[in-house]
Amino acid sequence: MGDQPVQVYDTTLRDGMQQEGMSVSVDEKARIALKLDELGLHFIEGGFPASNPKEAAFFARMERERLEHAALVAFGMTRRKGAVAADDGNLRVLAEVFTPTVAIVGKTWGLHLTKVLHVSRDENLRMIADSVAFLVAEGKRVVYDAEHFFDAWRDDAAYALSCIRAAAEAGAGVICLCDTNGAALPSFVDAVVREVVAEVEALVGVHIHNDSDCAVAASLVAVEAGARHVQGTMNGYGERCGNANLVSILPALQLKMGHRVVSAAQLQRLTETANFVADLANVALGAHAPYVGRSAFAHKGGLHVAAVEQTPQTFEHVDPAAVGNEQRVLISELSGKGAILRKAQEIGLQLSGDDARVTSVLKSLKEREHRGYHYEAADASFDLLLRDTMAPHEPLFRLESFRVIVEKREDGRAVCEATIKIHVGGERIVSTAEGNGPVNALDTALRQAIVRTHPHLADIELTNYKVRILDEAKGTGAVTRVLLDASDGERSWGSIGVSENVVEASWEALVDSIEYGMLRGAEGDA
Ligand SMILES: [Zn+2]
């Protein structure tokens, strides 16, 4: 078993979509599938081809697409009780779908047989065997998902084993042990997988939910115990507490456990892919997400930065470049000249430690932090501040004025309208836009004004907006700090604005965010 490669099976488009509030269009599903294919995953589960028109449309669309690496998988379940597999409508759909690989889920746990399905244990075994055998006879490669396997094992290990034996003997290519309720701890998964691998002649996989916050750990332990097929979702999406997060499983298998799952170049697309899926799912990717989050390789504090500068392994568990992420040095009062020099180098400015401009940046940094600026989560604003001190550049535009009107109407609706007057490349532009809030209206008006000269703007999306009232600044009353996150689908960045007025603070953060995004775009095009 040791020399057998590990298969990674993504179920973002099926199980991941069970997450509360998650909804993507057919087109978005197709784009996610193509992106996951580029990452080099082996299987992409697309859903049940006939459960609703949207799923059917997705499979019809995917029939025209070409996947380079992954096998698209159609998902369904074992035949109904008392029926003949060949006459079962759902199984017929799977037999006729264009994908050579199909997955079916079946019951294992006595509790579900008596309380939910009202099926005898023997009939359940026949349902499993008949369904797998039918699909195999139809020429399909079958992944068999043994639902509630770990709970079933605790309840009656012999019966749980007979269920998966039935599937294996009927010709299933993969026997996937599911922890559907996410109850199992890694030590239990380890023990069960070892016994199953020893007892059953089939490729064994796991599908683990995260209710105990152990899904990644349990999946990795399962591979150590001999499983060679791991199911999960991008960013751990899934109902309740989510599924096993492939974004963490993939680099662990490859970089720490020595399995060659995808190529090194494919693994470098991990951060980009995680962000891409998060953007389409419209769920902000957590800054602290392991491997791919913006803070995953962020370092704070003078000594710490000096050490990681010289020897990255002192404070980094893997090379950030291996997963397409990057090291970041957080800028705060704690950081000294070293961090400033390092940042300057990142943006292509060669400076020596005794350069007077370094001291001047440090000074203005401290002065701004005193006023309520906080650059740790606002890398874009800091980047711009540094560039401006080191080598003053022409701003993207010059603001003449902006105005925002908030109108509450009789019907209960509140509408915002923003008008901005700016000068871009010698031209005066007046732009007006409506929005669901003042920031949205300002953002739309500003983009409208400059998108013609900077088409890359169209790719930038504001992903998060946080407002905090600070009482740190004394004498002037409360000050508002706005943190804005933006993304261009590949990377995300943060900007900051501070003012006594929330609209003014938002505008400052907005301008930094867009200006930084355009710099990125300009560098990307080069
Ligand atoms: Zn599941």
Short mmCIF file of C-alpha atoms and ligand atoms in Angstrom, two decimals:
data_model
loop_
_atom_site.label_atom_id
_atom_site.label_comp_id
_atom_site.label_asym_id
_atom_site.label_seq_id
_atom_site.Cartn_x
_atom_site.Cartn_y
_atom_site.Cartn_z
CA MET A 1 0.00 0.00 0.00
CA GLY A 2 2.90 2.31 0.82
CA ASP A 3 3.89 2.83 -2.80
CA GLN A 4 0.35 3.49 -3.99
CA PRO A 5 -0.32 7.17 -4.73
CA VAL A 6 -2.88 9.05 -2.66
CA GLN A 7 -5.97 10.19 -4.54
CA VAL A 8 -7.48 13.52 -3.62
CA TYR A 9 -11.22 13.80 -4.16
CA ASP A 10 -12.88 17.17 -3.99
CA THR A 11 -16.53 17.47 -3.07
CA THR A 12 -16.79 21.27 -2.81
CA LEU A 13 -19.42 21.34 -5.54
CA ARG A 14 -21.59 18.71 -3.84
CA ASP A 15 -21.01 18.44 -0.07
CA GLY A 16 -19.39 21.89 0.21
CA MET A 17 -22.51 23.51 -1.21
CA GLN A 18 -24.46 22.25 1.83
CA GLN A 19 -22.87 25.06 3.84
CA GLU A 20 -25.40 27.52 5.21
CA GLY A 21 -25.75 30.51 2.89
CA MET A 22 -23.67 28.94 0.11
CA SER A 23 -24.95 29.31 -3.41
CA VAL A 24 -23.14 29.44 -6.74
CA SER A 25 -24.44 29.54 -10.28
CA VAL A 26 -23.93 26.86 -12.92
CA ASP A 27 -21.27 29.02 -14.54
CA GLU A 28 -19.47 29.51 -11.24
CA LYS A 29 -19.57 25.79 -10.55
CA ALA A 30 -17.96 25.15 -13.91
CA ARG A 31 -15.27 27.76 -13.26
CA ILE A 32 -14.51 26.18 -9.89
CA ALA A 33 -14.25 22.73 -11.49
CA LEU A 34 -11.80 24.00 -14.10
CA LYS A 35 -9.74 25.74 -11.42
CA LEU A 36 -9.61 22.60 -9.27
CA ASP A 37 -8.49 20.69 -12.33
CA GLU A 38 -5.55 23.09 -12.73
CA LEU A 39 -4.62 22.34 -9.13
CA GLY A 40 -4.18 18.73 -10.21
CA LEU A 41 -6.83 17.09 -8.03
CA HIS A 42 -7.80 13.57 -9.09
CA PHE A 43 -11.56 13.68 -8.66
CA ILE A 44 -14.11 16.49 -8.67
CA GLU A 45 -17.55 15.49 -7.44
CA GLY A 46 -20.11 17.61 -9.24
CA GLY A 47 -23.40 16.60 -7.62
CA PHE A 48 -26.35 14.46 -8.64
CA PRO A 49 -27.00 15.05 -12.33
CA ALA A 50 -30.78 14.96 -12.00
CA SER A 51 -31.60 16.36 -8.58
CA ASN A 52 -32.63 19.72 -10.02
CA PRO A 53 -32.35 21.64 -13.31
CA LYS A 54 -29.25 23.47 -12.07
CA GLU A 55 -27.35 20.23 -11.47
CA ALA A 56 -28.45 18.88 -14.83
CA ALA A 57 -27.30 22.09 -16.51
CA PHE A 58 -23.95 21.83 -14.77
CA PHE A 59 -23.34 18.31 -16.10
CA ALA A 60 -24.47 19.34 -19.57
CA ARG A 61 -22.01 22.22 -19.44
CA MET A 62 -19.17 20.03 -18.16
CA GLU A 63 -19.72 17.54 -20.96
CA ARG A 64 -18.40 20.27 -23.27
CA GLU A 65 -15.45 21.21 -21.06
CA ARG A 66 -12.14 19.38 -21.06
CA LEU A 67 -10.49 18.51 -17.77
CA GLU A 68 -6.75 17.90 -17.95
CA HIS A 69 -6.18 15.99 -14.73
CA ALA A 70 -9.35 15.37 -12.80
CA ALA A 71 -12.18 12.92 -13.34
CA LEU A 72 -15.57 14.55 -12.88
CA VAL A 73 -17.78 12.39 -10.65
CA ALA A 74 -21.56 12.14 -10.59
CA PHE A 75 -23.05 11.37 -7.21
CA GLY A 76 -26.08 9.37 -6.16
CA MET A 77 -27.27 6.69 -3.78
CA THR A 78 -28.00 2.99 -3.56
CA ARG A 79 -31.25 1.66 -5.01
CA ARG A 80 -34.51 1.99 -3.12
CA LYS A 81 -35.57 -0.89 -0.88
CA GLY A 82 -37.35 -3.70 -2.61
CA ALA A 83 -36.52 -2.33 -6.07
CA VAL A 84 -34.44 -3.75 -8.89
CA ALA A 85 -31.25 -1.74 -9.47
CA ALA A 86 -31.74 -1.63 -13.24
CA ASP A 87 -35.21 -0.11 -12.76
CA ASP A 88 -34.15 2.44 -10.18
CA GLY A 89 -34.52 5.89 -11.73
CA ASN A 90 -31.63 7.43 -9.83
CA LEU A 91 -29.22 4.64 -10.65
CA ARG A 92 -30.25 4.83 -14.30
CA VAL A 93 -29.28 8.50 -14.31
CA LEU A 94 -25.84 7.56 -13.01
CA ALA A 95 -25.53 4.75 -15.53
CA GLU A 96 -26.30 7.14 -18.36
CA VAL A 97 -24.28 10.17 -17.26
CA PHE A 98 -21.19 10.89 -19.38
CA THR A 99 -18.70 10.66 -16.50
CA PRO A 100 -16.89 7.31 -16.31
CA THR A 101 -16.68 7.62 -12.50
CA VAL A 102 -19.71 7.70 -10.23
CA ALA A 103 -20.04 7.76 -6.45
CA ILE A 104 -22.89 6.24 -4.52
CA VAL A 105 -23.63 6.51 -0.85
CA GLY A 106 -25.22 3.77 1.22
CA LYS A 107 -26.13 3.04 4.80
CA THR A 108 -23.95 1.25 7.33
CA TRP A 109 -25.33 2.15 10.73
CA GLY A 110 -28.10 0.05 12.31
CA LEU A 111 -29.58 3.15 13.92
CA HIS A 112 -30.28 4.64 10.49
CA LEU A 113 -31.62 1.37 9.11
CA THR A 114 -34.21 1.07 11.85
CA LYS A 115 -35.00 4.75 12.55
CA VAL A 116 -34.66 6.42 9.15
CA LEU A 117 -34.76 3.94 6.31
CA HIS A 118 -36.84 1.13 7.90
CA VAL A 119 -34.82 -1.44 6.03
CA SER A 120 -33.60 -4.81 7.31
CA ARG A 121 -29.88 -5.40 7.62
CA ASP A 122 -29.92 -8.05 4.92
CA GLU A 123 -31.89 -5.93 2.48
CA ASN A 124 -29.40 -3.09 3.07
CA LEU A 125 -26.53 -5.41 2.10
CA ARG A 126 -28.41 -6.39 -1.07
CA MET A 127 -29.09 -2.72 -1.86
CA ILE A 128 -25.37 -2.00 -1.67
CA ALA A 129 -24.27 -5.03 -3.66
CA ASP A 130 -26.97 -4.69 -6.36
CA SER A 131 -26.35 -0.99 -6.89
CA VAL A 132 -22.57 -1.28 -7.17
CA ALA A 133 -22.80 -4.37 -9.38
CA PHE A 134 -25.31 -2.65 -11.70
CA LEU A 135 -23.11 0.43 -12.18
CA VAL A 136 -19.98 -1.69 -12.68
CA ALA A 137 -21.82 -3.74 -15.29
CA GLU A 138 -22.75 -0.46 -16.98
CA GLY A 139 -19.02 0.21 -17.30
CA LYS A 140 -18.69 2.68 -14.44
CA ARG A 141 -15.86 3.02 -12.00
CA VAL A 142 -17.60 3.20 -8.62
CA VAL A 143 -16.60 5.07 -5.50
CA TYR A 144 -18.67 3.67 -2.65
CA ASP A 145 -19.31 6.04 0.26
CA ALA A 146 -20.12 4.15 3.46
CA GLU A 147 -22.21 6.68 5.32
CA HIS A 148 -21.81 6.96 9.13
CA PHE A 149 -19.14 4.28 8.93
CA PHE A 150 -17.32 5.21 12.13
CA ASP A 151 -20.51 5.42 14.20
CA ALA A 152 -21.59 2.13 12.67
CA TRP A 153 -18.26 0.56 13.59
CA ARG A 154 -18.64 1.61 17.22
CA ASP A 155 -22.14 0.16 17.21
CA ASP A 156 -21.46 -3.11 15.37
CA ALA A 157 -18.08 -3.46 13.68
CA ALA A 158 -18.89 -6.83 12.10
CA TYR A 159 -21.96 -5.47 10.30
CA ALA A 160 -20.10 -2.30 9.23
CA LEU A 161 -17.44 -4.52 7.70
CA SER A 162 -20.02 -6.67 5.92
CA CYS A 163 -21.48 -3.53 4.31
CA ILE A 164 -18.20 -2.45 2.75
CA ARG A 165 -17.31 -6.03 1.85
CA ALA A 166 -20.58 -6.17 -0.09
CA ALA A 167 -19.55 -3.07 -2.03
CA ALA A 168 -15.97 -4.28 -2.58
CA GLU A 169 -17.09 -7.73 -3.76
CA ALA A 170 -19.57 -6.12 -6.16
CA GLY A 171 -16.65 -4.30 -7.77
CA ALA A 172 -16.40 -0.84 -6.16
CA GLY A 173 -13.05 0.72 -7.00
CA VAL A 174 -12.86 2.77 -3.83
CA ILE A 175 -14.42 2.08 -0.45
CA CYS A 176 -14.75 5.42 1.29
CA LEU A 177 -15.33 5.41 5.04
CA CYS A 178 -17.42 8.42 5.98
CA ASP A 179 -17.53 10.15 9.33
CA THR A 180 -20.79 11.80 8.36
CA ASN A 181 -21.46 13.28 11.81
CA GLY A 182 -17.86 14.33 12.38
CA ALA A 183 -17.79 12.51 15.71
CA ALA A 184 -14.56 10.52 15.46
CA LEU A 185 -11.27 11.59 16.97
CA PRO A 186 -8.04 10.90 15.06
CA SER A 187 -6.98 7.98 17.27
CA PHE A 188 -10.25 6.17 16.56
CA VAL A 189 -10.00 6.84 12.82
CA ASP A 190 -6.47 5.46 12.89
CA ALA A 191 -7.53 2.22 14.58
CA VAL A 192 -10.55 1.67 12.33
CA VAL A 193 -8.76 2.41 9.06
CA ARG A 194 -5.94 0.00 9.99
CA GLU A 195 -8.43 -2.81 10.55
CA VAL A 196 -10.39 -2.06 7.41
CA VAL A 197 -7.26 -1.92 5.25
CA ALA A 198 -6.23 -5.31 6.64
CA GLU A 199 -9.69 -6.83 6.15
CA VAL A 200 -10.97 -5.49 2.84
CA GLU A 201 -9.53 -6.00 -0.63
CA ALA A 202 -10.09 -2.53 -2.03
CA LEU A 203 -8.65 0.94 -2.14
CA VAL A 204 -9.77 2.55 1.13
CA GLY A 205 -10.66 6.22 1.45
CA VAL A 206 -12.05 8.60 4.07
CA HIS A 207 -14.63 11.38 4.03
CA ILE A 208 -14.59 13.21 7.34
CA HIS A 209 -16.71 16.05 8.64
CA ASN A 210 -15.31 18.64 10.98
CA ASP A 211 -17.75 18.67 13.90
CA SER A 212 -14.99 17.72 16.34
CA ASP A 213 -12.55 20.14 14.67
CA CYS A 214 -10.39 17.13 13.80
CA ALA A 215 -11.27 16.54 10.14
CA VAL A 216 -7.86 17.46 8.72
CA ALA A 217 -5.97 15.61 11.46
CA ALA A 218 -8.16 12.52 11.13
CA SER A 219 -7.78 12.50 7.34
CA LEU A 220 -3.99 12.64 7.59
CA VAL A 221 -3.94 9.93 10.25
CA ALA A 222 -6.11 7.81 7.95
CA VAL A 223 -3.49 8.07 5.21
CA GLU A 224 -0.79 7.06 7.70
CA ALA A 225 -3.00 4.08 8.55
CA GLY A 226 -3.16 3.01 4.91
CA ALA A 227 -6.02 4.97 3.30
CA ARG A 228 -5.12 6.05 -0.23
CA HIS A 229 -8.12 8.23 -1.10
CA VAL A 230 -9.04 11.40 0.76
CA GLN A 231 -12.22 13.36 0.29
CA GLY A 232 -12.72 16.95 1.36
CA THR A 233 -13.65 20.42 0.20
CA MET A 234 -11.87 23.64 -0.61
CA ASN A 235 -11.50 25.83 2.47
CA GLY A 236 -13.37 23.15 4.42
CA TYR A 237 -16.81 24.25 3.18
CA GLY A 238 -19.67 22.02 4.19
CA GLU A 239 -22.76 21.84 6.34
CA ARG A 240 -22.59 22.50 10.10
CA CYS A 241 -18.85 22.77 10.86
CA GLY A 242 -17.71 21.87 7.39
CA ASN A 243 -15.79 19.05 5.71
CA ALA A 244 -12.13 18.12 5.87
CA ASN A 245 -10.22 21.03 4.37
CA LEU A 246 -8.29 19.93 1.29
CA VAL A 247 -6.39 23.21 1.32
CA SER A 248 -4.62 21.99 4.46
CA ILE A 249 -4.60 18.29 3.60
CA LEU A 250 -2.92 18.66 0.22
CA PRO A 251 0.28 20.44 1.37
CA ALA A 252 0.55 18.23 4.46
CA LEU A 253 0.43 15.07 2.33
CA GLN A 254 2.90 16.45 -0.14
CA LEU A 255 5.34 18.55 1.89
CA LYS A 256 5.30 16.74 5.21
CA MET A 257 4.32 13.15 4.55
CA GLY A 258 6.24 12.62 1.33
CA HIS A 259 3.30 11.69 -0.92
CA ARG A 260 3.50 13.04 -4.41
CA VAL A 261 -0.14 14.02 -4.86
CA VAL A 262 0.19 16.83 -7.39
CA SER A 263 3.21 18.43 -9.06
CA ALA A 264 5.24 21.10 -7.27
CA ALA A 265 4.01 23.67 -9.80
CA GLN A 266 0.38 22.66 -9.17
CA LEU A 267 0.83 22.95 -5.41
CA GLN A 268 2.05 26.50 -5.95
CA ARG A 269 -1.44 27.33 -7.20
CA LEU A 270 -2.97 26.44 -3.83
CA THR A 271 -3.24 29.98 -2.41
CA GLU A 272 -4.64 31.33 -5.64
CA THR A 273 -7.16 28.48 -5.89
CA ALA A 274 -8.33 28.86 -2.28
CA ASN A 275 -8.88 32.57 -2.86
CA PHE A 276 -10.60 31.98 -6.18
CA VAL A 277 -13.10 29.52 -4.70
CA ALA A 278 -13.69 31.82 -1.70
CA ASP A 279 -14.39 34.72 -4.03
CA LEU A 280 -16.90 32.78 -6.12
CA ALA A 281 -18.52 31.34 -3.01
CA ASN A 282 -18.64 34.87 -1.65
CA VAL A 283 -17.15 33.80 1.66
CA ALA A 284 -14.13 35.76 2.84
CA LEU A 285 -11.08 33.52 3.20
CA GLY A 286 -9.90 33.83 6.80
CA ALA A 287 -6.62 35.72 7.17
CA HIS A 288 -5.47 32.98 9.53
CA ALA A 289 -6.27 30.06 7.23
CA PRO A 290 -3.28 27.68 7.45
CA TYR A 291 -0.98 27.68 4.40
CA VAL A 292 -3.07 30.10 2.32
CA GLY A 293 -4.27 32.87 4.64
CA ARG A 294 -2.81 36.32 4.47
CA SER A 295 -1.42 35.92 8.00
CA ALA A 296 -0.18 32.35 7.52
CA PHE A 297 3.40 33.54 7.08
CA ALA A 298 3.20 36.96 8.69
CA HIS A 299 5.80 37.99 11.21
CA LYS A 300 5.65 40.65 13.82
CA GLY A 301 8.23 42.11 16.14
CA GLY A 302 11.85 43.19 15.61
CA LEU A 303 13.85 40.19 16.77
CA HIS A 304 11.50 37.69 15.24
CA VAL A 305 11.69 39.48 11.88
CA ALA A 306 15.48 39.58 12.03
CA ALA A 307 15.58 35.82 12.63
CA VAL A 308 13.09 34.88 9.90
CA GLU A 309 14.98 37.18 7.55
CA GLN A 310 18.18 35.20 8.01
CA THR A 311 16.75 31.73 8.42
CA PRO A 312 13.07 31.40 7.44
CA GLN A 313 12.74 27.97 9.10
CA THR A 314 13.13 29.60 12.51
CA PHE A 315 9.48 30.67 12.43
CA GLU A 316 7.98 29.02 9.31
CA HIS A 317 6.76 25.43 9.06
CA VAL A 318 6.97 25.27 5.26
CA ASP A 319 8.30 27.48 2.49
CA PRO A 320 5.39 29.85 1.70
CA ALA A 321 6.32 29.79 -2.00
CA ALA A 322 5.63 26.04 -2.13
CA VAL A 323 1.92 26.75 -1.63
CA GLY A 324 1.92 30.01 -3.56
CA ASN A 325 1.74 32.20 -0.50
CA GLU A 326 4.28 34.76 0.64
CA GLN A 327 6.06 35.82 3.74
CA ARG A 328 4.88 39.11 5.19
CA VAL A 329 6.49 41.35 7.67
CA LEU A 330 3.93 43.13 9.78
CA ILE A 331 4.53 46.73 10.34
CA SER A 332 3.87 48.07 13.78
CA GLU A 333 5.53 50.08 16.48
CA LEU A 334 7.23 46.87 17.48
CA SER A 335 9.13 46.59 14.27
CA GLY A 336 12.33 48.37 13.69
CA LYS A 337 14.45 49.41 10.77
CA GLY A 338 14.91 45.82 9.63
CA ALA A 339 11.26 45.44 8.77
CA ILE A 340 11.17 48.74 6.91
CA LEU A 341 14.26 47.80 4.87
CA ARG A 342 12.75 44.46 4.10
CA LYS A 343 9.46 46.02 2.92
CA ALA A 344 11.36 48.52 0.82
CA GLN A 345 13.26 45.69 -0.81
CA GLU A 346 10.00 43.87 -1.55
CA ILE A 347 8.80 46.81 -3.59
CA GLY A 348 12.13 47.20 -5.33
CA LEU A 349 13.76 50.01 -3.36
CA GLN A 350 17.34 49.37 -2.36
CA LEU A 351 18.11 51.22 0.87
CA SER A 352 20.83 51.09 3.47
CA GLY A 353 20.08 51.07 7.20
CA ASP A 354 21.50 54.56 7.71
CA ASP A 355 19.40 56.13 4.96
CA ALA A 356 17.64 59.13 6.50
CA ARG A 357 14.40 58.14 4.72
CA VAL A 358 14.19 54.95 6.78
CA THR A 359 14.19 56.99 9.98
CA SER A 360 11.62 59.29 8.48
CA VAL A 361 9.29 56.38 7.64
CA LEU A 362 9.65 55.02 11.16
CA LYS A 363 8.82 58.41 12.58
CA SER A 364 5.75 58.95 10.45
CA LEU A 365 4.67 55.38 11.21
CA LYS A 366 4.78 56.00 14.94
CA GLU A 367 3.02 59.30 14.60
CA ARG A 368 0.25 57.67 12.50
CA GLU A 369 -0.13 54.74 14.88
CA HIS A 370 -0.67 57.28 17.62
CA ARG A 371 -3.52 58.74 15.60
CA GLY A 372 -5.17 55.36 15.28
CA TYR A 373 -3.65 53.83 12.14
CA HIS A 374 -2.81 50.19 12.44
CA TYR A 375 -0.91 48.72 9.55
CA GLU A 376 -0.83 45.06 10.45
CA ALA A 377 -3.97 44.29 8.51
CA ALA A 378 -3.41 47.12 6.04
CA ASP A 379 -0.43 46.00 4.02
CA ALA A 380 -1.61 47.91 0.96
CA SER A 381 -1.76 51.24 2.80
CA PHE A 382 1.66 50.66 4.28
CA ASP A 383 3.10 49.77 0.90
CA LEU A 384 1.76 53.04 -0.50
CA LEU A 385 3.04 55.05 2.48
CA LEU A 386 6.49 53.59 2.01
CA ARG A 387 6.56 54.16 -1.72
CA ASP A 388 5.47 57.70 -1.19
CA THR A 389 8.15 58.49 1.37
CA MET A 390 10.91 56.79 -0.58
CA ALA A 391 10.04 57.85 -4.06
CA PRO A 392 7.05 60.17 -4.25
CA HIS A 393 4.88 59.12 -7.16
CA GLU A 394 2.12 60.72 -9.11
CA PRO A 395 -1.18 59.70 -7.47
CA LEU A 396 -3.72 57.90 -9.60
CA PHE A 397 -5.96 60.96 -9.55
CA ARG A 398 -6.42 64.21 -7.71
CA LEU A 399 -9.62 64.69 -5.75
CA GLU A 400 -11.42 67.97 -6.15
CA SER A 401 -14.39 66.98 -3.97
CA PHE A 402 -16.86 64.27 -3.17
CA ARG A 403 -20.37 64.40 -1.83
CA VAL A 404 -22.60 61.64 -0.50
CA ILE A 405 -26.33 61.93 -0.04
CA VAL A 406 -28.26 59.43 2.05
CA GLU A 407 -31.97 59.48 1.43
CA LYS A 408 -34.49 57.62 3.55
CA ARG A 409 -37.73 57.20 1.65
CA GLU A 410 -41.29 56.80 2.72
CA ASP A 411 -41.37 53.18 1.57
CA GLY A 412 -38.59 52.38 4.06
CA ARG A 413 -35.77 52.16 1.54
CA ALA A 414 -32.55 54.07 2.13
CA VAL A 415 -30.68 55.08 -1.02
CA CYS A 416 -27.20 56.55 -1.27
CA GLU A 417 -25.88 58.66 -4.06
CA ALA A 418 -22.29 59.78 -4.42
CA THR A 419 -20.81 62.40 -6.71
CA ILE A 420 -17.07 62.73 -7.09
CA LYS A 421 -15.04 65.30 -8.98
CA ILE A 422 -11.53 64.19 -9.81
CA HIS A 423 -8.68 65.03 -12.15
CA VAL A 424 -7.09 62.15 -14.05
CA GLY A 425 -4.24 62.78 -16.46
CA GLY A 426 -5.20 66.42 -17.02
CA GLU A 427 -8.87 65.61 -17.49
CA ARG A 428 -11.61 66.65 -15.03
CA ILE A 429 -14.15 63.90 -14.48
CA VAL A 430 -17.45 64.22 -12.65
CA SER A 431 -19.00 60.89 -11.78
CA THR A 432 -22.23 60.06 -9.97
CA ALA A 433 -23.38 56.65 -8.78
CA GLU A 434 -25.95 55.08 -6.51
CA GLY A 435 -25.22 52.40 -3.96
CA ASN A 436 -26.73 50.46 -1.08
CA GLY A 437 -24.51 52.45 1.29
CA PRO A 438 -22.19 55.45 1.15
CA VAL A 439 -19.03 53.38 0.62
CA ASN A 440 -20.61 51.32 -2.12
CA ALA A 441 -21.80 54.50 -3.86
CA LEU A 442 -18.38 56.13 -3.60
CA ASP A 443 -16.66 52.97 -4.81
CA THR A 444 -18.93 52.73 -7.84
CA ALA A 445 -18.53 56.43 -8.70
CA LEU A 446 -14.76 56.26 -8.42
CA ARG A 447 -14.43 53.11 -10.52
CA GLN A 448 -16.76 54.53 -13.12
CA ALA A 449 -14.47 57.53 -13.40
CA ILE A 450 -11.21 55.66 -13.85
CA VAL A 451 -12.03 52.22 -15.21
CA ARG A 452 -11.60 53.42 -18.77
CA THR A 453 -7.92 54.25 -18.22
CA HIS A 454 -7.40 51.30 -15.84
CA PRO A 455 -9.34 48.25 -17.01
CA HIS A 456 -7.71 46.01 -14.34
CA LEU A 457 -10.06 47.74 -11.87
CA ALA A 458 -12.89 45.56 -13.08
CA ASP A 459 -11.22 42.53 -11.43
CA ILE A 460 -10.94 44.13 -8.02
CA GLU A 461 -13.65 43.38 -5.53
CA LEU A 462 -14.10 44.72 -2.03
CA THR A 463 -14.48 41.66 0.17
CA ASN A 464 -14.69 42.95 3.69
CA TYR A 465 -15.42 46.22 5.45
CA LYS A 466 -14.78 46.68 9.14
CA VAL A 467 -15.43 49.76 11.20
CA ARG A 468 -14.14 50.35 14.68
CA ILE A 469 -14.57 53.32 16.95
CA LEU A 470 -11.34 54.17 18.74
CA ASP A 471 -11.02 56.24 21.82
CA GLU A 472 -7.25 56.06 21.72
CA ALA A 473 -6.96 59.56 20.30
CA LYS A 474 -7.64 61.95 23.13
CA GLY A 475 -9.24 65.37 23.15
CA THR A 476 -10.84 65.16 19.74
CA GLY A 477 -13.64 62.78 20.61
CA ALA A 478 -14.01 59.37 19.03
CA VAL A 479 -12.10 58.46 15.91
CA THR A 480 -13.27 55.91 13.36
CA ARG A 481 -10.94 53.35 11.85
CA VAL A 482 -12.02 51.61 8.67
CA LEU A 483 -10.32 48.46 7.42
CA LEU A 484 -11.11 47.42 3.91
CA ASP A 485 -10.15 44.10 2.30
CA ALA A 486 -10.04 43.74 -1.44
CA SER A 487 -9.16 40.95 -3.83
CA ASP A 488 -8.41 40.57 -7.52
CA GLY A 489 -9.24 36.88 -7.46
CA GLU A 490 -5.63 35.85 -6.91
CA ARG A 491 -4.53 37.82 -3.90
CA SER A 492 -6.16 39.89 -1.26
CA TRP A 493 -4.89 42.97 0.50
CA GLY A 494 -5.98 45.32 3.23
CA SER A 495 -6.11 49.09 3.51
CA ILE A 496 -6.94 51.52 6.26
CA GLY A 497 -8.51 54.92 6.79
CA VAL A 498 -8.80 56.90 10.00
CA SER A 499 -10.94 59.95 10.58
CA GLU A 500 -13.51 61.42 12.92
CA ASN A 501 -15.94 60.94 10.03
CA VAL A 502 -16.74 57.39 8.93
CA VAL A 503 -17.29 58.36 5.28
CA GLU A 504 -13.98 60.19 5.16
CA ALA A 505 -12.18 57.21 6.76
CA SER A 506 -13.86 54.86 4.27
CA TRP A 507 -12.85 57.04 1.34
CA GLU A 508 -9.23 57.01 2.47
CA ALA A 509 -9.22 53.21 2.74
CA LEU A 510 -11.04 52.89 -0.58
CA VAL A 511 -8.54 55.04 -2.46
CA ASP A 512 -5.59 53.13 -0.99
CA SER A 513 -7.20 49.84 -1.84
CA ILE A 514 -7.84 50.76 -5.45
CA GLU A 515 -4.48 52.46 -5.90
CA TYR A 516 -2.68 49.40 -4.57
CA GLY A 517 -4.77 47.07 -6.72
CA MET A 518 -3.81 49.06 -9.81
CA LEU A 519 -0.12 48.91 -8.88
CA ARG A 520 -0.48 45.15 -8.64
CA GLY A 521 -2.29 45.08 -11.96
CA ALA A 522 0.37 47.20 -13.62
CA GLU A 523 3.13 44.95 -12.25
CA GLY A 524 1.21 41.85 -13.24
CA ASP A 525 0.88 43.05 -16.82
CA ALA A 526 4.61 43.72 -17.13
ZN ZN B 1 -20.31 14.53 3.71
#
